[in-house]
């Protein structure tokens, strides 16, 4: 089912509440449907947004790529590489390589409106709730001056002192990934910096994204801890973005993580605080 406005979205939510139905609210539906759902509700037709005075106000279905493109044409930057809708961006609150300088989506969001069976709530605390508490309907996000250029320095076989040096130079992006037994660092700056032994390219580095693969997340934010987690779990691929607060592991040995007493969770697994909030804001558990 497609909805076209906040009013229509609320009517669907309220109807599900009164009839005891289970719904899942999706943007474009790219990131997977859950089981046990009576109705899938798509916000992709709620695709309005407006850029004004250095911010963008948008409905949940607004396309993040379209916002980023229009902002760029005005010399502004929406600091995320998320491929989806504003609602999905804020529901997941997942970092991008740009999180090193700009933080997660919650950090560059001024306010968000979330619809529950009882009405709308403006509360940033609900960013990252994975859609289990309510449906994001509208938000205002900060835009930043667009850098005139971005240079990315890359190197394999990195060690702690390399990371410390790159951190001291205030990077726009500091991404470390692991594959094939090697750690590789990608550090982006808005001007040329003096670094020996690095290849240099223009643009922002990307991470491998594939919704089909098995990913787990471990909390942490330093290179030494990242190396330890990789050594224990032996993932096929892994990455860490400085200041994201997490390590992402692909096809990791979760049994070894358990044996090492390293806690982990999946990308679509809500944190305990949202499970508790759900009992208050979604007492009949209509949101799946």
PDB file of C-alpha atoms in Angstrom:
ATOM      1  CA  UNK A   1       0.000   0.000   0.000  1.00  0.00           C
ATOM      2  CA  UNK A   2       1.296   3.454  -0.964  1.00  0.00           C
ATOM      3  CA  UNK A   3       0.462   6.519   1.126  1.00  0.00           C
ATOM      4  CA  UNK A   4       0.717  10.071  -0.192  1.00  0.00           C
ATOM      5  CA  UNK A   5       0.594  12.289   2.909  1.00  0.00           C
ATOM      6  CA  UNK A   6       1.129  12.370   6.654  1.00  0.00           C
ATOM      7  CA  UNK A   7      -2.629  12.401   7.215  1.00  0.00           C
ATOM      8  CA  UNK A   8      -3.076   9.286   5.103  1.00  0.00           C
ATOM      9  CA  UNK A   9      -0.184   7.554   6.840  1.00  0.00           C
ATOM     10  CA  UNK A  10      -1.684   8.307  10.244  1.00  0.00           C
ATOM     11  CA  UNK A  11      -5.093   6.940   9.173  1.00  0.00           C
ATOM     12  CA  UNK A  12      -3.442   3.668   8.132  1.00  0.00           C
ATOM     13  CA  UNK A  13      -1.595   3.466  11.464  1.00  0.00           C
ATOM     14  CA  UNK A  14      -4.708   4.257  13.473  1.00  0.00           C
ATOM     15  CA  UNK A  15      -6.735   1.752  11.470  1.00  0.00           C
ATOM     16  CA  UNK A  16      -4.170  -0.962  12.129  1.00  0.00           C
ATOM     17  CA  UNK A  17      -4.291  -0.116  15.830  1.00  0.00           C
ATOM     18  CA  UNK A  18      -8.079  -0.366  15.969  1.00  0.00           C
ATOM     19  CA  UNK A  19      -8.205  -3.587  13.942  1.00  0.00           C
ATOM     20  CA  UNK A  20      -5.246  -5.279  15.610  1.00  0.00           C
ATOM     21  CA  UNK A  21      -3.193  -5.554  12.401  1.00  0.00           C
ATOM     22  CA  UNK A  22       0.582  -5.753  11.986  1.00  0.00           C
ATOM     23  CA  UNK A  23       2.188  -3.259   9.594  1.00  0.00           C
ATOM     24  CA  UNK A  24       5.671  -2.507   8.358  1.00  0.00           C
ATOM     25  CA  UNK A  25       6.427   0.996   7.086  1.00  0.00           C
ATOM     26  CA  UNK A  26       8.929   1.059   4.208  1.00  0.00           C
ATOM     27  CA  UNK A  27      10.357   3.688   1.892  1.00  0.00           C
ATOM     28  CA  UNK A  28      11.149   2.158  -1.480  1.00  0.00           C
ATOM     29  CA  UNK A  29      11.135  -1.348  -0.017  1.00  0.00           C
ATOM     30  CA  UNK A  30      14.794  -1.950  -0.898  1.00  0.00           C
ATOM     31  CA  UNK A  31      15.949  -3.146   2.478  1.00  0.00           C
ATOM     32  CA  UNK A  32      13.827  -6.207   3.116  1.00  0.00           C
ATOM     33  CA  UNK A  33      10.356  -7.090   4.275  1.00  0.00           C
ATOM     34  CA  UNK A  34       9.761  -8.705   7.644  1.00  0.00           C
ATOM     35  CA  UNK A  35       7.527 -11.715   8.217  1.00  0.00           C
ATOM     36  CA  UNK A  36       4.265 -11.730  10.152  1.00  0.00           C
ATOM     37  CA  UNK A  37       2.986  -8.526   8.533  1.00  0.00           C
ATOM     38  CA  UNK A  38      -0.617  -7.892   7.455  1.00  0.00           C
ATOM     39  CA  UNK A  39       0.146  -4.781   5.415  1.00  0.00           C
ATOM     40  CA  UNK A  40       3.322  -3.272   3.959  1.00  0.00           C
ATOM     41  CA  UNK A  41       2.988   0.524   3.882  1.00  0.00           C
ATOM     42  CA  UNK A  42       5.219   2.461   1.473  1.00  0.00           C
ATOM     43  CA  UNK A  43       6.051   6.152   1.937  1.00  0.00           C
ATOM     44  CA  UNK A  44       7.793   6.503  -1.464  1.00  0.00           C
ATOM     45  CA  UNK A  45       4.954   8.729  -2.753  1.00  0.00           C
ATOM     46  CA  UNK A  46       5.555  11.127   0.164  1.00  0.00           C
ATOM     47  CA  UNK A  47       8.524  12.445  -1.792  1.00  0.00           C
ATOM     48  CA  UNK A  48       8.370  16.207  -1.161  1.00  0.00           C
ATOM     49  CA  UNK A  49      11.379  18.165   0.079  1.00  0.00           C
ATOM     50  CA  UNK A  50      12.494  21.793   0.168  1.00  0.00           C
ATOM     51  CA  UNK A  51      15.956  23.275   0.620  1.00  0.00           C
ATOM     52  CA  UNK A  52      15.928  26.671   2.290  1.00  0.00           C
ATOM     53  CA  UNK A  53      18.271  28.678   4.536  1.00  0.00           C
ATOM     54  CA  UNK A  54      20.874  25.918   4.752  1.00  0.00           C
ATOM     55  CA  UNK A  55      18.510  23.132   5.790  1.00  0.00           C
ATOM     56  CA  UNK A  56      16.256  20.653   4.028  1.00  0.00           C
ATOM     57  CA  UNK A  57      12.767  19.841   5.239  1.00  0.00           C
ATOM     58  CA  UNK A  58      11.479  16.590   3.806  1.00  0.00           C
ATOM     59  CA  UNK A  59       8.704  14.045   4.033  1.00  0.00           C
ATOM     60  CA  UNK A  60       9.678  10.464   4.804  1.00  0.00           C
ATOM     61  CA  UNK A  61       9.575   9.299   1.183  1.00  0.00           C
ATOM     62  CA  UNK A  62      11.939  11.966  -0.159  1.00  0.00           C
ATOM     63  CA  UNK A  63      14.877  10.437  -2.032  1.00  0.00           C
ATOM     64  CA  UNK A  64      18.196  11.078  -0.278  1.00  0.00           C
ATOM     65  CA  UNK A  65      20.112  10.996  -3.563  1.00  0.00           C
ATOM     66  CA  UNK A  66      17.802  13.651  -5.042  1.00  0.00           C
ATOM     67  CA  UNK A  67      18.285  15.866  -1.986  1.00  0.00           C
ATOM     68  CA  UNK A  68      22.051  15.423  -2.131  1.00  0.00           C
ATOM     69  CA  UNK A  69      22.085  16.315  -5.846  1.00  0.00           C
ATOM     70  CA  UNK A  70      19.983  19.472  -5.463  1.00  0.00           C
ATOM     71  CA  UNK A  71      21.971  20.534  -2.401  1.00  0.00           C
ATOM     72  CA  UNK A  72      25.201  20.040  -4.329  1.00  0.00           C
ATOM     73  CA  UNK A  73      23.923  22.299  -7.117  1.00  0.00           C
ATOM     74  CA  UNK A  74      23.460  24.997  -4.465  1.00  0.00           C
ATOM     75  CA  UNK A  75      26.974  24.474  -3.075  1.00  0.00           C
ATOM     76  CA  UNK A  76      25.733  22.470  -0.078  1.00  0.00           C
ATOM     77  CA  UNK A  77      26.361  18.987   1.282  1.00  0.00           C
ATOM     78  CA  UNK A  78      23.993  16.489   2.859  1.00  0.00           C
ATOM     79  CA  UNK A  79      26.605  14.397   4.711  1.00  0.00           C
ATOM     80  CA  UNK A  80      25.459  10.851   3.985  1.00  0.00           C
ATOM     81  CA  UNK A  81      25.883   8.324   1.178  1.00  0.00           C
ATOM     82  CA  UNK A  82      22.662   6.471   2.044  1.00  0.00           C
ATOM     83  CA  UNK A  83      20.762   5.127  -0.958  1.00  0.00           C
ATOM     84  CA  UNK A  84      17.110   5.322  -0.021  1.00  0.00           C
ATOM     85  CA  UNK A  85      14.514   7.605   1.547  1.00  0.00           C
ATOM     86  CA  UNK A  86      14.764  10.093   4.401  1.00  0.00           C
ATOM     87  CA  UNK A  87      12.574   7.819   6.507  1.00  0.00           C
ATOM     88  CA  UNK A  88      14.949   4.898   5.996  1.00  0.00           C
ATOM     89  CA  UNK A  89      17.997   7.044   6.699  1.00  0.00           C
ATOM     90  CA  UNK A  90      16.626   8.162  10.059  1.00  0.00           C
ATOM     91  CA  UNK A  91      15.044   4.830  11.006  1.00  0.00           C
ATOM     92  CA  UNK A  92      18.421   3.097  10.693  1.00  0.00           C
ATOM     93  CA  UNK A  93      20.678   6.008  11.779  1.00  0.00           C
ATOM     94  CA  UNK A  94      23.498   4.107  10.114  1.00  0.00           C
ATOM     95  CA  UNK A  95      26.847   5.877   9.597  1.00  0.00           C
ATOM     96  CA  UNK A  96      28.521   6.579   6.270  1.00  0.00           C
ATOM     97  CA  UNK A  97      32.197   7.355   5.624  1.00  0.00           C
ATOM     98  CA  UNK A  98      31.317  11.058   6.110  1.00  0.00           C
ATOM     99  CA  UNK A  99      30.373  10.319   9.727  1.00  0.00           C
ATOM    100  CA  UNK A 100      33.994  10.974  10.715  1.00  0.00           C
ATOM    101  CA  UNK A 101      33.439  14.713  10.203  1.00  0.00           C
ATOM    102  CA  UNK A 102      29.656  15.108  10.385  1.00  0.00           C
ATOM    103  CA  UNK A 103      28.424  12.333  12.674  1.00  0.00           C
ATOM    104  CA  UNK A 104      25.518   9.943  12.212  1.00  0.00           C
ATOM    105  CA  UNK A 105      22.142  11.063  10.797  1.00  0.00           C
ATOM    106  CA  UNK A 106      20.899  11.928  14.301  1.00  0.00           C
ATOM    107  CA  UNK A 107      23.742  14.445  14.588  1.00  0.00           C
ATOM    108  CA  UNK A 108      22.765  16.426  11.479  1.00  0.00           C
ATOM    109  CA  UNK A 109      18.999  16.231  12.034  1.00  0.00           C
ATOM    110  CA  UNK A 110      17.328  19.246  13.657  1.00  0.00           C
ATOM    111  CA  UNK A 111      14.035  17.505  14.341  1.00  0.00           C
ATOM    112  CA  UNK A 112      11.998  14.489  13.276  1.00  0.00           C
ATOM    113  CA  UNK A 113       8.275  13.771  13.438  1.00  0.00           C
ATOM    114  CA  UNK A 114       7.175  10.216  14.205  1.00  0.00           C
ATOM    115  CA  UNK A 115       3.576   9.004  13.918  1.00  0.00           C
ATOM    116  CA  UNK A 116       2.213   6.556  16.491  1.00  0.00           C
ATOM    117  CA  UNK A 117      -1.359   5.266  16.887  1.00  0.00           C
ATOM    118  CA  UNK A 118      -1.939   8.193  19.280  1.00  0.00           C
ATOM    119  CA  UNK A 119      -0.649  11.012  17.032  1.00  0.00           C
ATOM    120  CA  UNK A 120       2.614  12.641  16.075  1.00  0.00           C
ATOM    121  CA  UNK A 121       5.703  13.167  18.238  1.00  0.00           C
ATOM    122  CA  UNK A 122       8.665  15.438  17.523  1.00  0.00           C
ATOM    123  CA  UNK A 123      11.510  13.635  19.290  1.00  0.00           C
ATOM    124  CA  UNK A 124      15.051  13.019  18.002  1.00  0.00           C
ATOM    125  CA  UNK A 125      15.420  10.149  20.467  1.00  0.00           C
ATOM    126  CA  UNK A 126      13.366   8.024  18.040  1.00  0.00           C
ATOM    127  CA  UNK A 127      15.992   8.270  15.284  1.00  0.00           C
ATOM    128  CA  UNK A 128      17.490   4.783  14.962  1.00  0.00           C
ATOM    129  CA  UNK A 129      14.430   2.960  16.316  1.00  0.00           C
ATOM    130  CA  UNK A 130      14.233   0.752  13.188  1.00  0.00           C
ATOM    131  CA  UNK A 131      10.535   1.448  12.669  1.00  0.00           C
ATOM    132  CA  UNK A 132       9.372  -0.577  15.664  1.00  0.00           C
ATOM    133  CA  UNK A 133       8.062   2.397  17.684  1.00  0.00           C
ATOM    134  CA  UNK A 134       6.353   4.488  15.001  1.00  0.00           C
ATOM    135  CA  UNK A 135       6.587   5.767  11.443  1.00  0.00           C
ATOM    136  CA  UNK A 136       8.889   8.668  10.597  1.00  0.00           C
ATOM    137  CA  UNK A 137       6.817  11.145   8.576  1.00  0.00           C
ATOM    138  CA  UNK A 138       8.810  14.389   8.308  1.00  0.00           C
ATOM    139  CA  UNK A 139      12.186  15.807   9.320  1.00  0.00           C
ATOM    140  CA  UNK A 140      14.526  18.762   8.997  1.00  0.00           C
ATOM    141  CA  UNK A 141      18.190  18.041   8.287  1.00  0.00           C
ATOM    142  CA  UNK A 142      21.215  20.335   8.334  1.00  0.00           C
ATOM    143  CA  UNK A 143      23.207  21.029   5.187  1.00  0.00           C
ATOM    144  CA  UNK A 144      26.847  22.078   5.171  1.00  0.00           C
ATOM    145  CA  UNK A 145      29.106  24.023   2.803  1.00  0.00           C
ATOM    146  CA  UNK A 146      30.228  21.659   0.042  1.00  0.00           C
ATOM    147  CA  UNK A 147      34.023  21.167  -0.044  1.00  0.00           C
ATOM    148  CA  UNK A 148      35.578  22.469  -3.257  1.00  0.00           C
ATOM    149  CA  UNK A 149      37.643  19.271  -3.498  1.00  0.00           C
ATOM    150  CA  UNK A 150      38.202  16.032  -1.619  1.00  0.00           C
ATOM    151  CA  UNK A 151      41.449  14.073  -1.786  1.00  0.00           C
ATOM    152  CA  UNK A 152      41.567  10.511  -0.461  1.00  0.00           C
ATOM    153  CA  UNK A 153      44.847   8.946   0.666  1.00  0.00           C
ATOM    154  CA  UNK A 154      44.980   5.144   0.689  1.00  0.00           C
ATOM    155  CA  UNK A 155      47.457   2.581   1.966  1.00  0.00           C
ATOM    156  CA  UNK A 156      47.618  -1.134   2.828  1.00  0.00           C
ATOM    157  CA  UNK A 157      49.328  -2.830   5.772  1.00  0.00           C
ATOM    158  CA  UNK A 158      48.589   0.034   8.161  1.00  0.00           C
ATOM    159  CA  UNK A 159      49.752   0.162  11.787  1.00  0.00           C
ATOM    160  CA  UNK A 160      48.627   2.156  14.814  1.00  0.00           C
ATOM    161  CA  UNK A 161      51.019   5.053  14.235  1.00  0.00           C
ATOM    162  CA  UNK A 162      49.626   5.508  10.703  1.00  0.00           C
ATOM    163  CA  UNK A 163      46.112   5.862  12.100  1.00  0.00           C
ATOM    164  CA  UNK A 164      47.244   8.286  14.804  1.00  0.00           C
ATOM    165  CA  UNK A 165      48.958  10.460  12.204  1.00  0.00           C
ATOM    166  CA  UNK A 166      45.868  10.553   9.988  1.00  0.00           C
ATOM    167  CA  UNK A 167      43.633  11.404  12.955  1.00  0.00           C
ATOM    168  CA  UNK A 168      45.865  14.322  13.923  1.00  0.00           C
ATOM    169  CA  UNK A 169      45.263  15.902  10.498  1.00  0.00           C
ATOM    170  CA  UNK A 170      41.464  16.211  11.071  1.00  0.00           C
ATOM    171  CA  UNK A 171      40.162  14.023   8.227  1.00  0.00           C
ATOM    172  CA  UNK A 172      36.795  14.405   6.554  1.00  0.00           C
ATOM    173  CA  UNK A 173      36.729  10.604   6.313  1.00  0.00           C
ATOM    174  CA  UNK A 174      38.812   7.991   8.106  1.00  0.00           C
ATOM    175  CA  UNK A 175      37.820   4.511   6.982  1.00  0.00           C
ATOM    176  CA  UNK A 176      39.721   1.308   7.695  1.00  0.00           C
ATOM    177  CA  UNK A 177      38.607  -1.887   5.985  1.00  0.00           C
ATOM    178  CA  UNK A 178      39.798  -5.469   6.092  1.00  0.00           C
ATOM    179  CA  UNK A 179      39.810  -8.078   3.351  1.00  0.00           C
ATOM    180  CA  UNK A 180      42.069 -10.947   2.367  1.00  0.00           C
ATOM    181  CA  UNK A 181      44.125 -10.727   5.527  1.00  0.00           C
ATOM    182  CA  UNK A 182      45.030  -7.053   5.035  1.00  0.00           C
ATOM    183  CA  UNK A 183      43.929  -3.791   6.610  1.00  0.00           C
ATOM    184  CA  UNK A 184      43.621  -0.841   4.262  1.00  0.00           C
ATOM    185  CA  UNK A 185      43.132   2.785   5.301  1.00  0.00           C
ATOM    186  CA  UNK A 186      41.274   5.502   3.375  1.00  0.00           C
ATOM    187  CA  UNK A 187      41.609   9.062   4.692  1.00  0.00           C
ATOM    188  CA  UNK A 188      39.959  12.023   2.970  1.00  0.00           C
ATOM    189  CA  UNK A 189      40.853  15.693   3.311  1.00  0.00           C
ATOM    190  CA  UNK A 190      39.620  18.929   1.753  1.00  0.00           C
ATOM    191  CA  UNK A 191      43.177  19.998   0.975  1.00  0.00           C
ATOM    192  CA  UNK A 192      46.492  18.379   0.145  1.00  0.00           C
ATOM    193  CA  UNK A 193      48.370  16.963   3.143  1.00  0.00           C
ATOM    194  CA  UNK A 194      51.926  15.709   3.456  1.00  0.00           C
ATOM    195  CA  UNK A 195      51.781  11.919   3.615  1.00  0.00           C
ATOM    196  CA  UNK A 196      54.417   9.558   2.226  1.00  0.00           C
ATOM    197  CA  UNK A 197      53.676   6.069   0.928  1.00  0.00           C
ATOM    198  CA  UNK A 198      50.007   6.692   0.102  1.00  0.00           C
ATOM    199  CA  UNK A 199      48.206   6.624  -3.222  1.00  0.00           C
ATOM    200  CA  UNK A 200      45.966   9.644  -3.808  1.00  0.00           C
ATOM    201  CA  UNK A 201      42.613   9.874  -5.570  1.00  0.00           C
ATOM    202  CA  UNK A 202      39.727  12.342  -5.697  1.00  0.00           C
ATOM    203  CA  UNK A 203      36.371  11.767  -4.049  1.00  0.00           C
ATOM    204  CA  UNK A 204      35.047   9.975  -0.976  1.00  0.00           C
ATOM    205  CA  UNK A 205      35.808   6.274  -0.386  1.00  0.00           C
ATOM    206  CA  UNK A 206      32.906   3.828  -0.251  1.00  0.00           C
ATOM    207  CA  UNK A 207      32.271   0.637   1.680  1.00  0.00           C
ATOM    208  CA  UNK A 208      30.936  -2.565   0.180  1.00  0.00           C
ATOM    209  CA  UNK A 209      27.138  -2.644   0.538  1.00  0.00           C
ATOM    210  CA  UNK A 210      25.091  -5.775  -0.099  1.00  0.00           C
ATOM    211  CA  UNK A 211      21.764  -6.390   1.639  1.00  0.00           C
ATOM    212  CA  UNK A 212      22.064 -10.129   0.931  1.00  0.00           C
ATOM    213  CA  UNK A 213      25.168 -10.680   3.031  1.00  0.00           C
ATOM    214  CA  UNK A 214      25.314 -11.597   6.707  1.00  0.00           C
ATOM    215  CA  UNK A 215      26.516  -8.611   8.730  1.00  0.00           C
ATOM    216  CA  UNK A 216      27.011  -8.231  12.464  1.00  0.00           C
ATOM    217  CA  UNK A 217      28.013  -5.139  14.397  1.00  0.00           C
ATOM    218  CA  UNK A 218      30.349  -4.757  17.352  1.00  0.00           C
ATOM    219  CA  UNK A 219      30.596  -1.477  19.227  1.00  0.00           C
ATOM    220  CA  UNK A 220      34.000   0.212  19.386  1.00  0.00           C
ATOM    221  CA  UNK A 221      35.887   3.159  17.970  1.00  0.00           C
ATOM    222  CA  UNK A 222      39.638   2.578  17.893  1.00  0.00           C
ATOM    223  CA  UNK A 223      42.004   0.713  15.587  1.00  0.00           C
ATOM    224  CA  UNK A 224      43.412  -1.602  18.251  1.00  0.00           C
ATOM    225  CA  UNK A 225      39.949  -2.880  19.171  1.00  0.00           C
ATOM    226  CA  UNK A 226      39.009  -3.248  15.506  1.00  0.00           C
ATOM    227  CA  UNK A 227      42.071  -5.417  14.884  1.00  0.00           C
ATOM    228  CA  UNK A 228      41.213  -7.598  17.887  1.00  0.00           C
ATOM    229  CA  UNK A 229      37.611  -8.124  16.754  1.00  0.00           C
ATOM    230  CA  UNK A 230      38.782  -9.032  13.239  1.00  0.00           C
ATOM    231  CA  UNK A 231      41.413 -11.426  14.588  1.00  0.00           C
ATOM    232  CA  UNK A 232      38.823 -13.189  16.750  1.00  0.00           C
ATOM    233  CA  UNK A 233      35.995 -13.417  14.192  1.00  0.00           C
ATOM    234  CA  UNK A 234      37.942 -13.795  10.899  1.00  0.00           C
ATOM    235  CA  UNK A 235      35.325 -12.028   8.722  1.00  0.00           C
ATOM    236  CA  UNK A 236      35.260 -12.140   4.955  1.00  0.00           C
ATOM    237  CA  UNK A 237      35.160  -8.342   4.969  1.00  0.00           C
ATOM    238  CA  UNK A 238      35.003  -5.721   7.715  1.00  0.00           C
ATOM    239  CA  UNK A 239      35.174  -1.974   8.098  1.00  0.00           C
ATOM    240  CA  UNK A 240      35.405   0.755  10.711  1.00  0.00           C
ATOM    241  CA  UNK A 241      34.632   4.445  10.249  1.00  0.00           C
ATOM    242  CA  UNK A 242      36.284   6.609  12.868  1.00  0.00           C
ATOM    243  CA  UNK A 243      33.703   8.323  15.140  1.00  0.00           C
ATOM    244  CA  UNK A 244      30.936   5.944  14.019  1.00  0.00           C
ATOM    245  CA  UNK A 245      31.262   3.924  17.235  1.00  0.00           C
ATOM    246  CA  UNK A 246      30.899   0.571  15.470  1.00  0.00           C
ATOM    247  CA  UNK A 247      32.748  -2.152  13.581  1.00  0.00           C
ATOM    248  CA  UNK A 248      30.829  -3.879  10.760  1.00  0.00           C
ATOM    249  CA  UNK A 249      31.749  -7.535  10.135  1.00  0.00           C
ATOM    250  CA  UNK A 250      30.662  -9.558   7.103  1.00  0.00           C
ATOM    251  CA  UNK A 251      30.386 -13.367   7.365  1.00  0.00           C
ATOM    252  CA  UNK A 252      32.164 -13.342  10.703  1.00  0.00           C
ATOM    253  CA  UNK A 253      32.509 -16.329  13.038  1.00  0.00           C
ATOM    254  CA  UNK A 254      29.964 -15.319  15.667  1.00  0.00           C
ATOM    255  CA  UNK A 255      30.706 -18.383  17.801  1.00  0.00           C
ATOM    256  CA  UNK A 256      34.252 -17.107  18.252  1.00  0.00           C
ATOM    257  CA  UNK A 257      32.879 -13.690  19.227  1.00  0.00           C
ATOM    258  CA  UNK A 258      30.748 -15.374  21.883  1.00  0.00           C
ATOM    259  CA  UNK A 259      33.699 -17.356  23.199  1.00  0.00           C
ATOM    260  CA  UNK A 260      35.726 -14.152  23.455  1.00  0.00           C
ATOM    261  CA  UNK A 261      32.787 -12.481  25.286  1.00  0.00           C
ATOM    262  CA  UNK A 262      32.476  -9.841  22.567  1.00  0.00           C
ATOM    263  CA  UNK A 263      28.892  -8.608  22.242  1.00  0.00           C
ATOM    264  CA  UNK A 264      27.425  -8.144  18.766  1.00  0.00           C
ATOM    265  CA  UNK A 265      24.096  -7.450  17.098  1.00  0.00           C
ATOM    266  CA  UNK A 266      22.626  -7.333  13.589  1.00  0.00           C
ATOM    267  CA  UNK A 267      21.970  -4.159  11.577  1.00  0.00           C
ATOM    268  CA  UNK A 268      18.160  -4.498  11.812  1.00  0.00           C
ATOM    269  CA  UNK A 269      18.178  -5.361  15.531  1.00  0.00           C
ATOM    270  CA  UNK A 270      16.803  -2.446  17.622  1.00  0.00           C
ATOM    271  CA  UNK A 271      18.568  -1.450  20.819  1.00  0.00           C
ATOM    272  CA  UNK A 272      16.967  -2.263  24.144  1.00  0.00           C
ATOM    273  CA  UNK A 273      15.952   1.365  24.765  1.00  0.00           C
ATOM    274  CA  UNK A 274      13.633   1.235  21.723  1.00  0.00           C
ATOM    275  CA  UNK A 275      12.166  -2.092  22.810  1.00  0.00           C
ATOM    276  CA  UNK A 276      11.229  -0.418  26.102  1.00  0.00           C
ATOM    277  CA  UNK A 277       9.815   2.638  24.330  1.00  0.00           C
ATOM    278  CA  UNK A 278       7.733   0.356  22.117  1.00  0.00           C
ATOM    279  CA  UNK A 279       5.876  -0.915  25.178  1.00  0.00           C
ATOM    280  CA  UNK A 280       4.843   2.663  25.880  1.00  0.00           C
ATOM    281  CA  UNK A 281       4.231   4.087  22.381  1.00  0.00           C
ATOM    282  CA  UNK A 282       3.050   0.920  20.598  1.00  0.00           C
ATOM    283  CA  UNK A 283       1.254  -1.018  23.310  1.00  0.00           C
ATOM    284  CA  UNK A 284      -0.603  -3.232  20.825  1.00  0.00           C
ATOM    285  CA  UNK A 285       2.613  -3.895  18.880  1.00  0.00           C
ATOM    286  CA  UNK A 286       1.310  -2.976  15.434  1.00  0.00           C
ATOM    287  CA  UNK A 287       4.721  -1.951  14.093  1.00  0.00           C
ATOM    288  CA  UNK A 288       6.844  -4.895  12.983  1.00  0.00           C
TER     289      UNK A 288
END
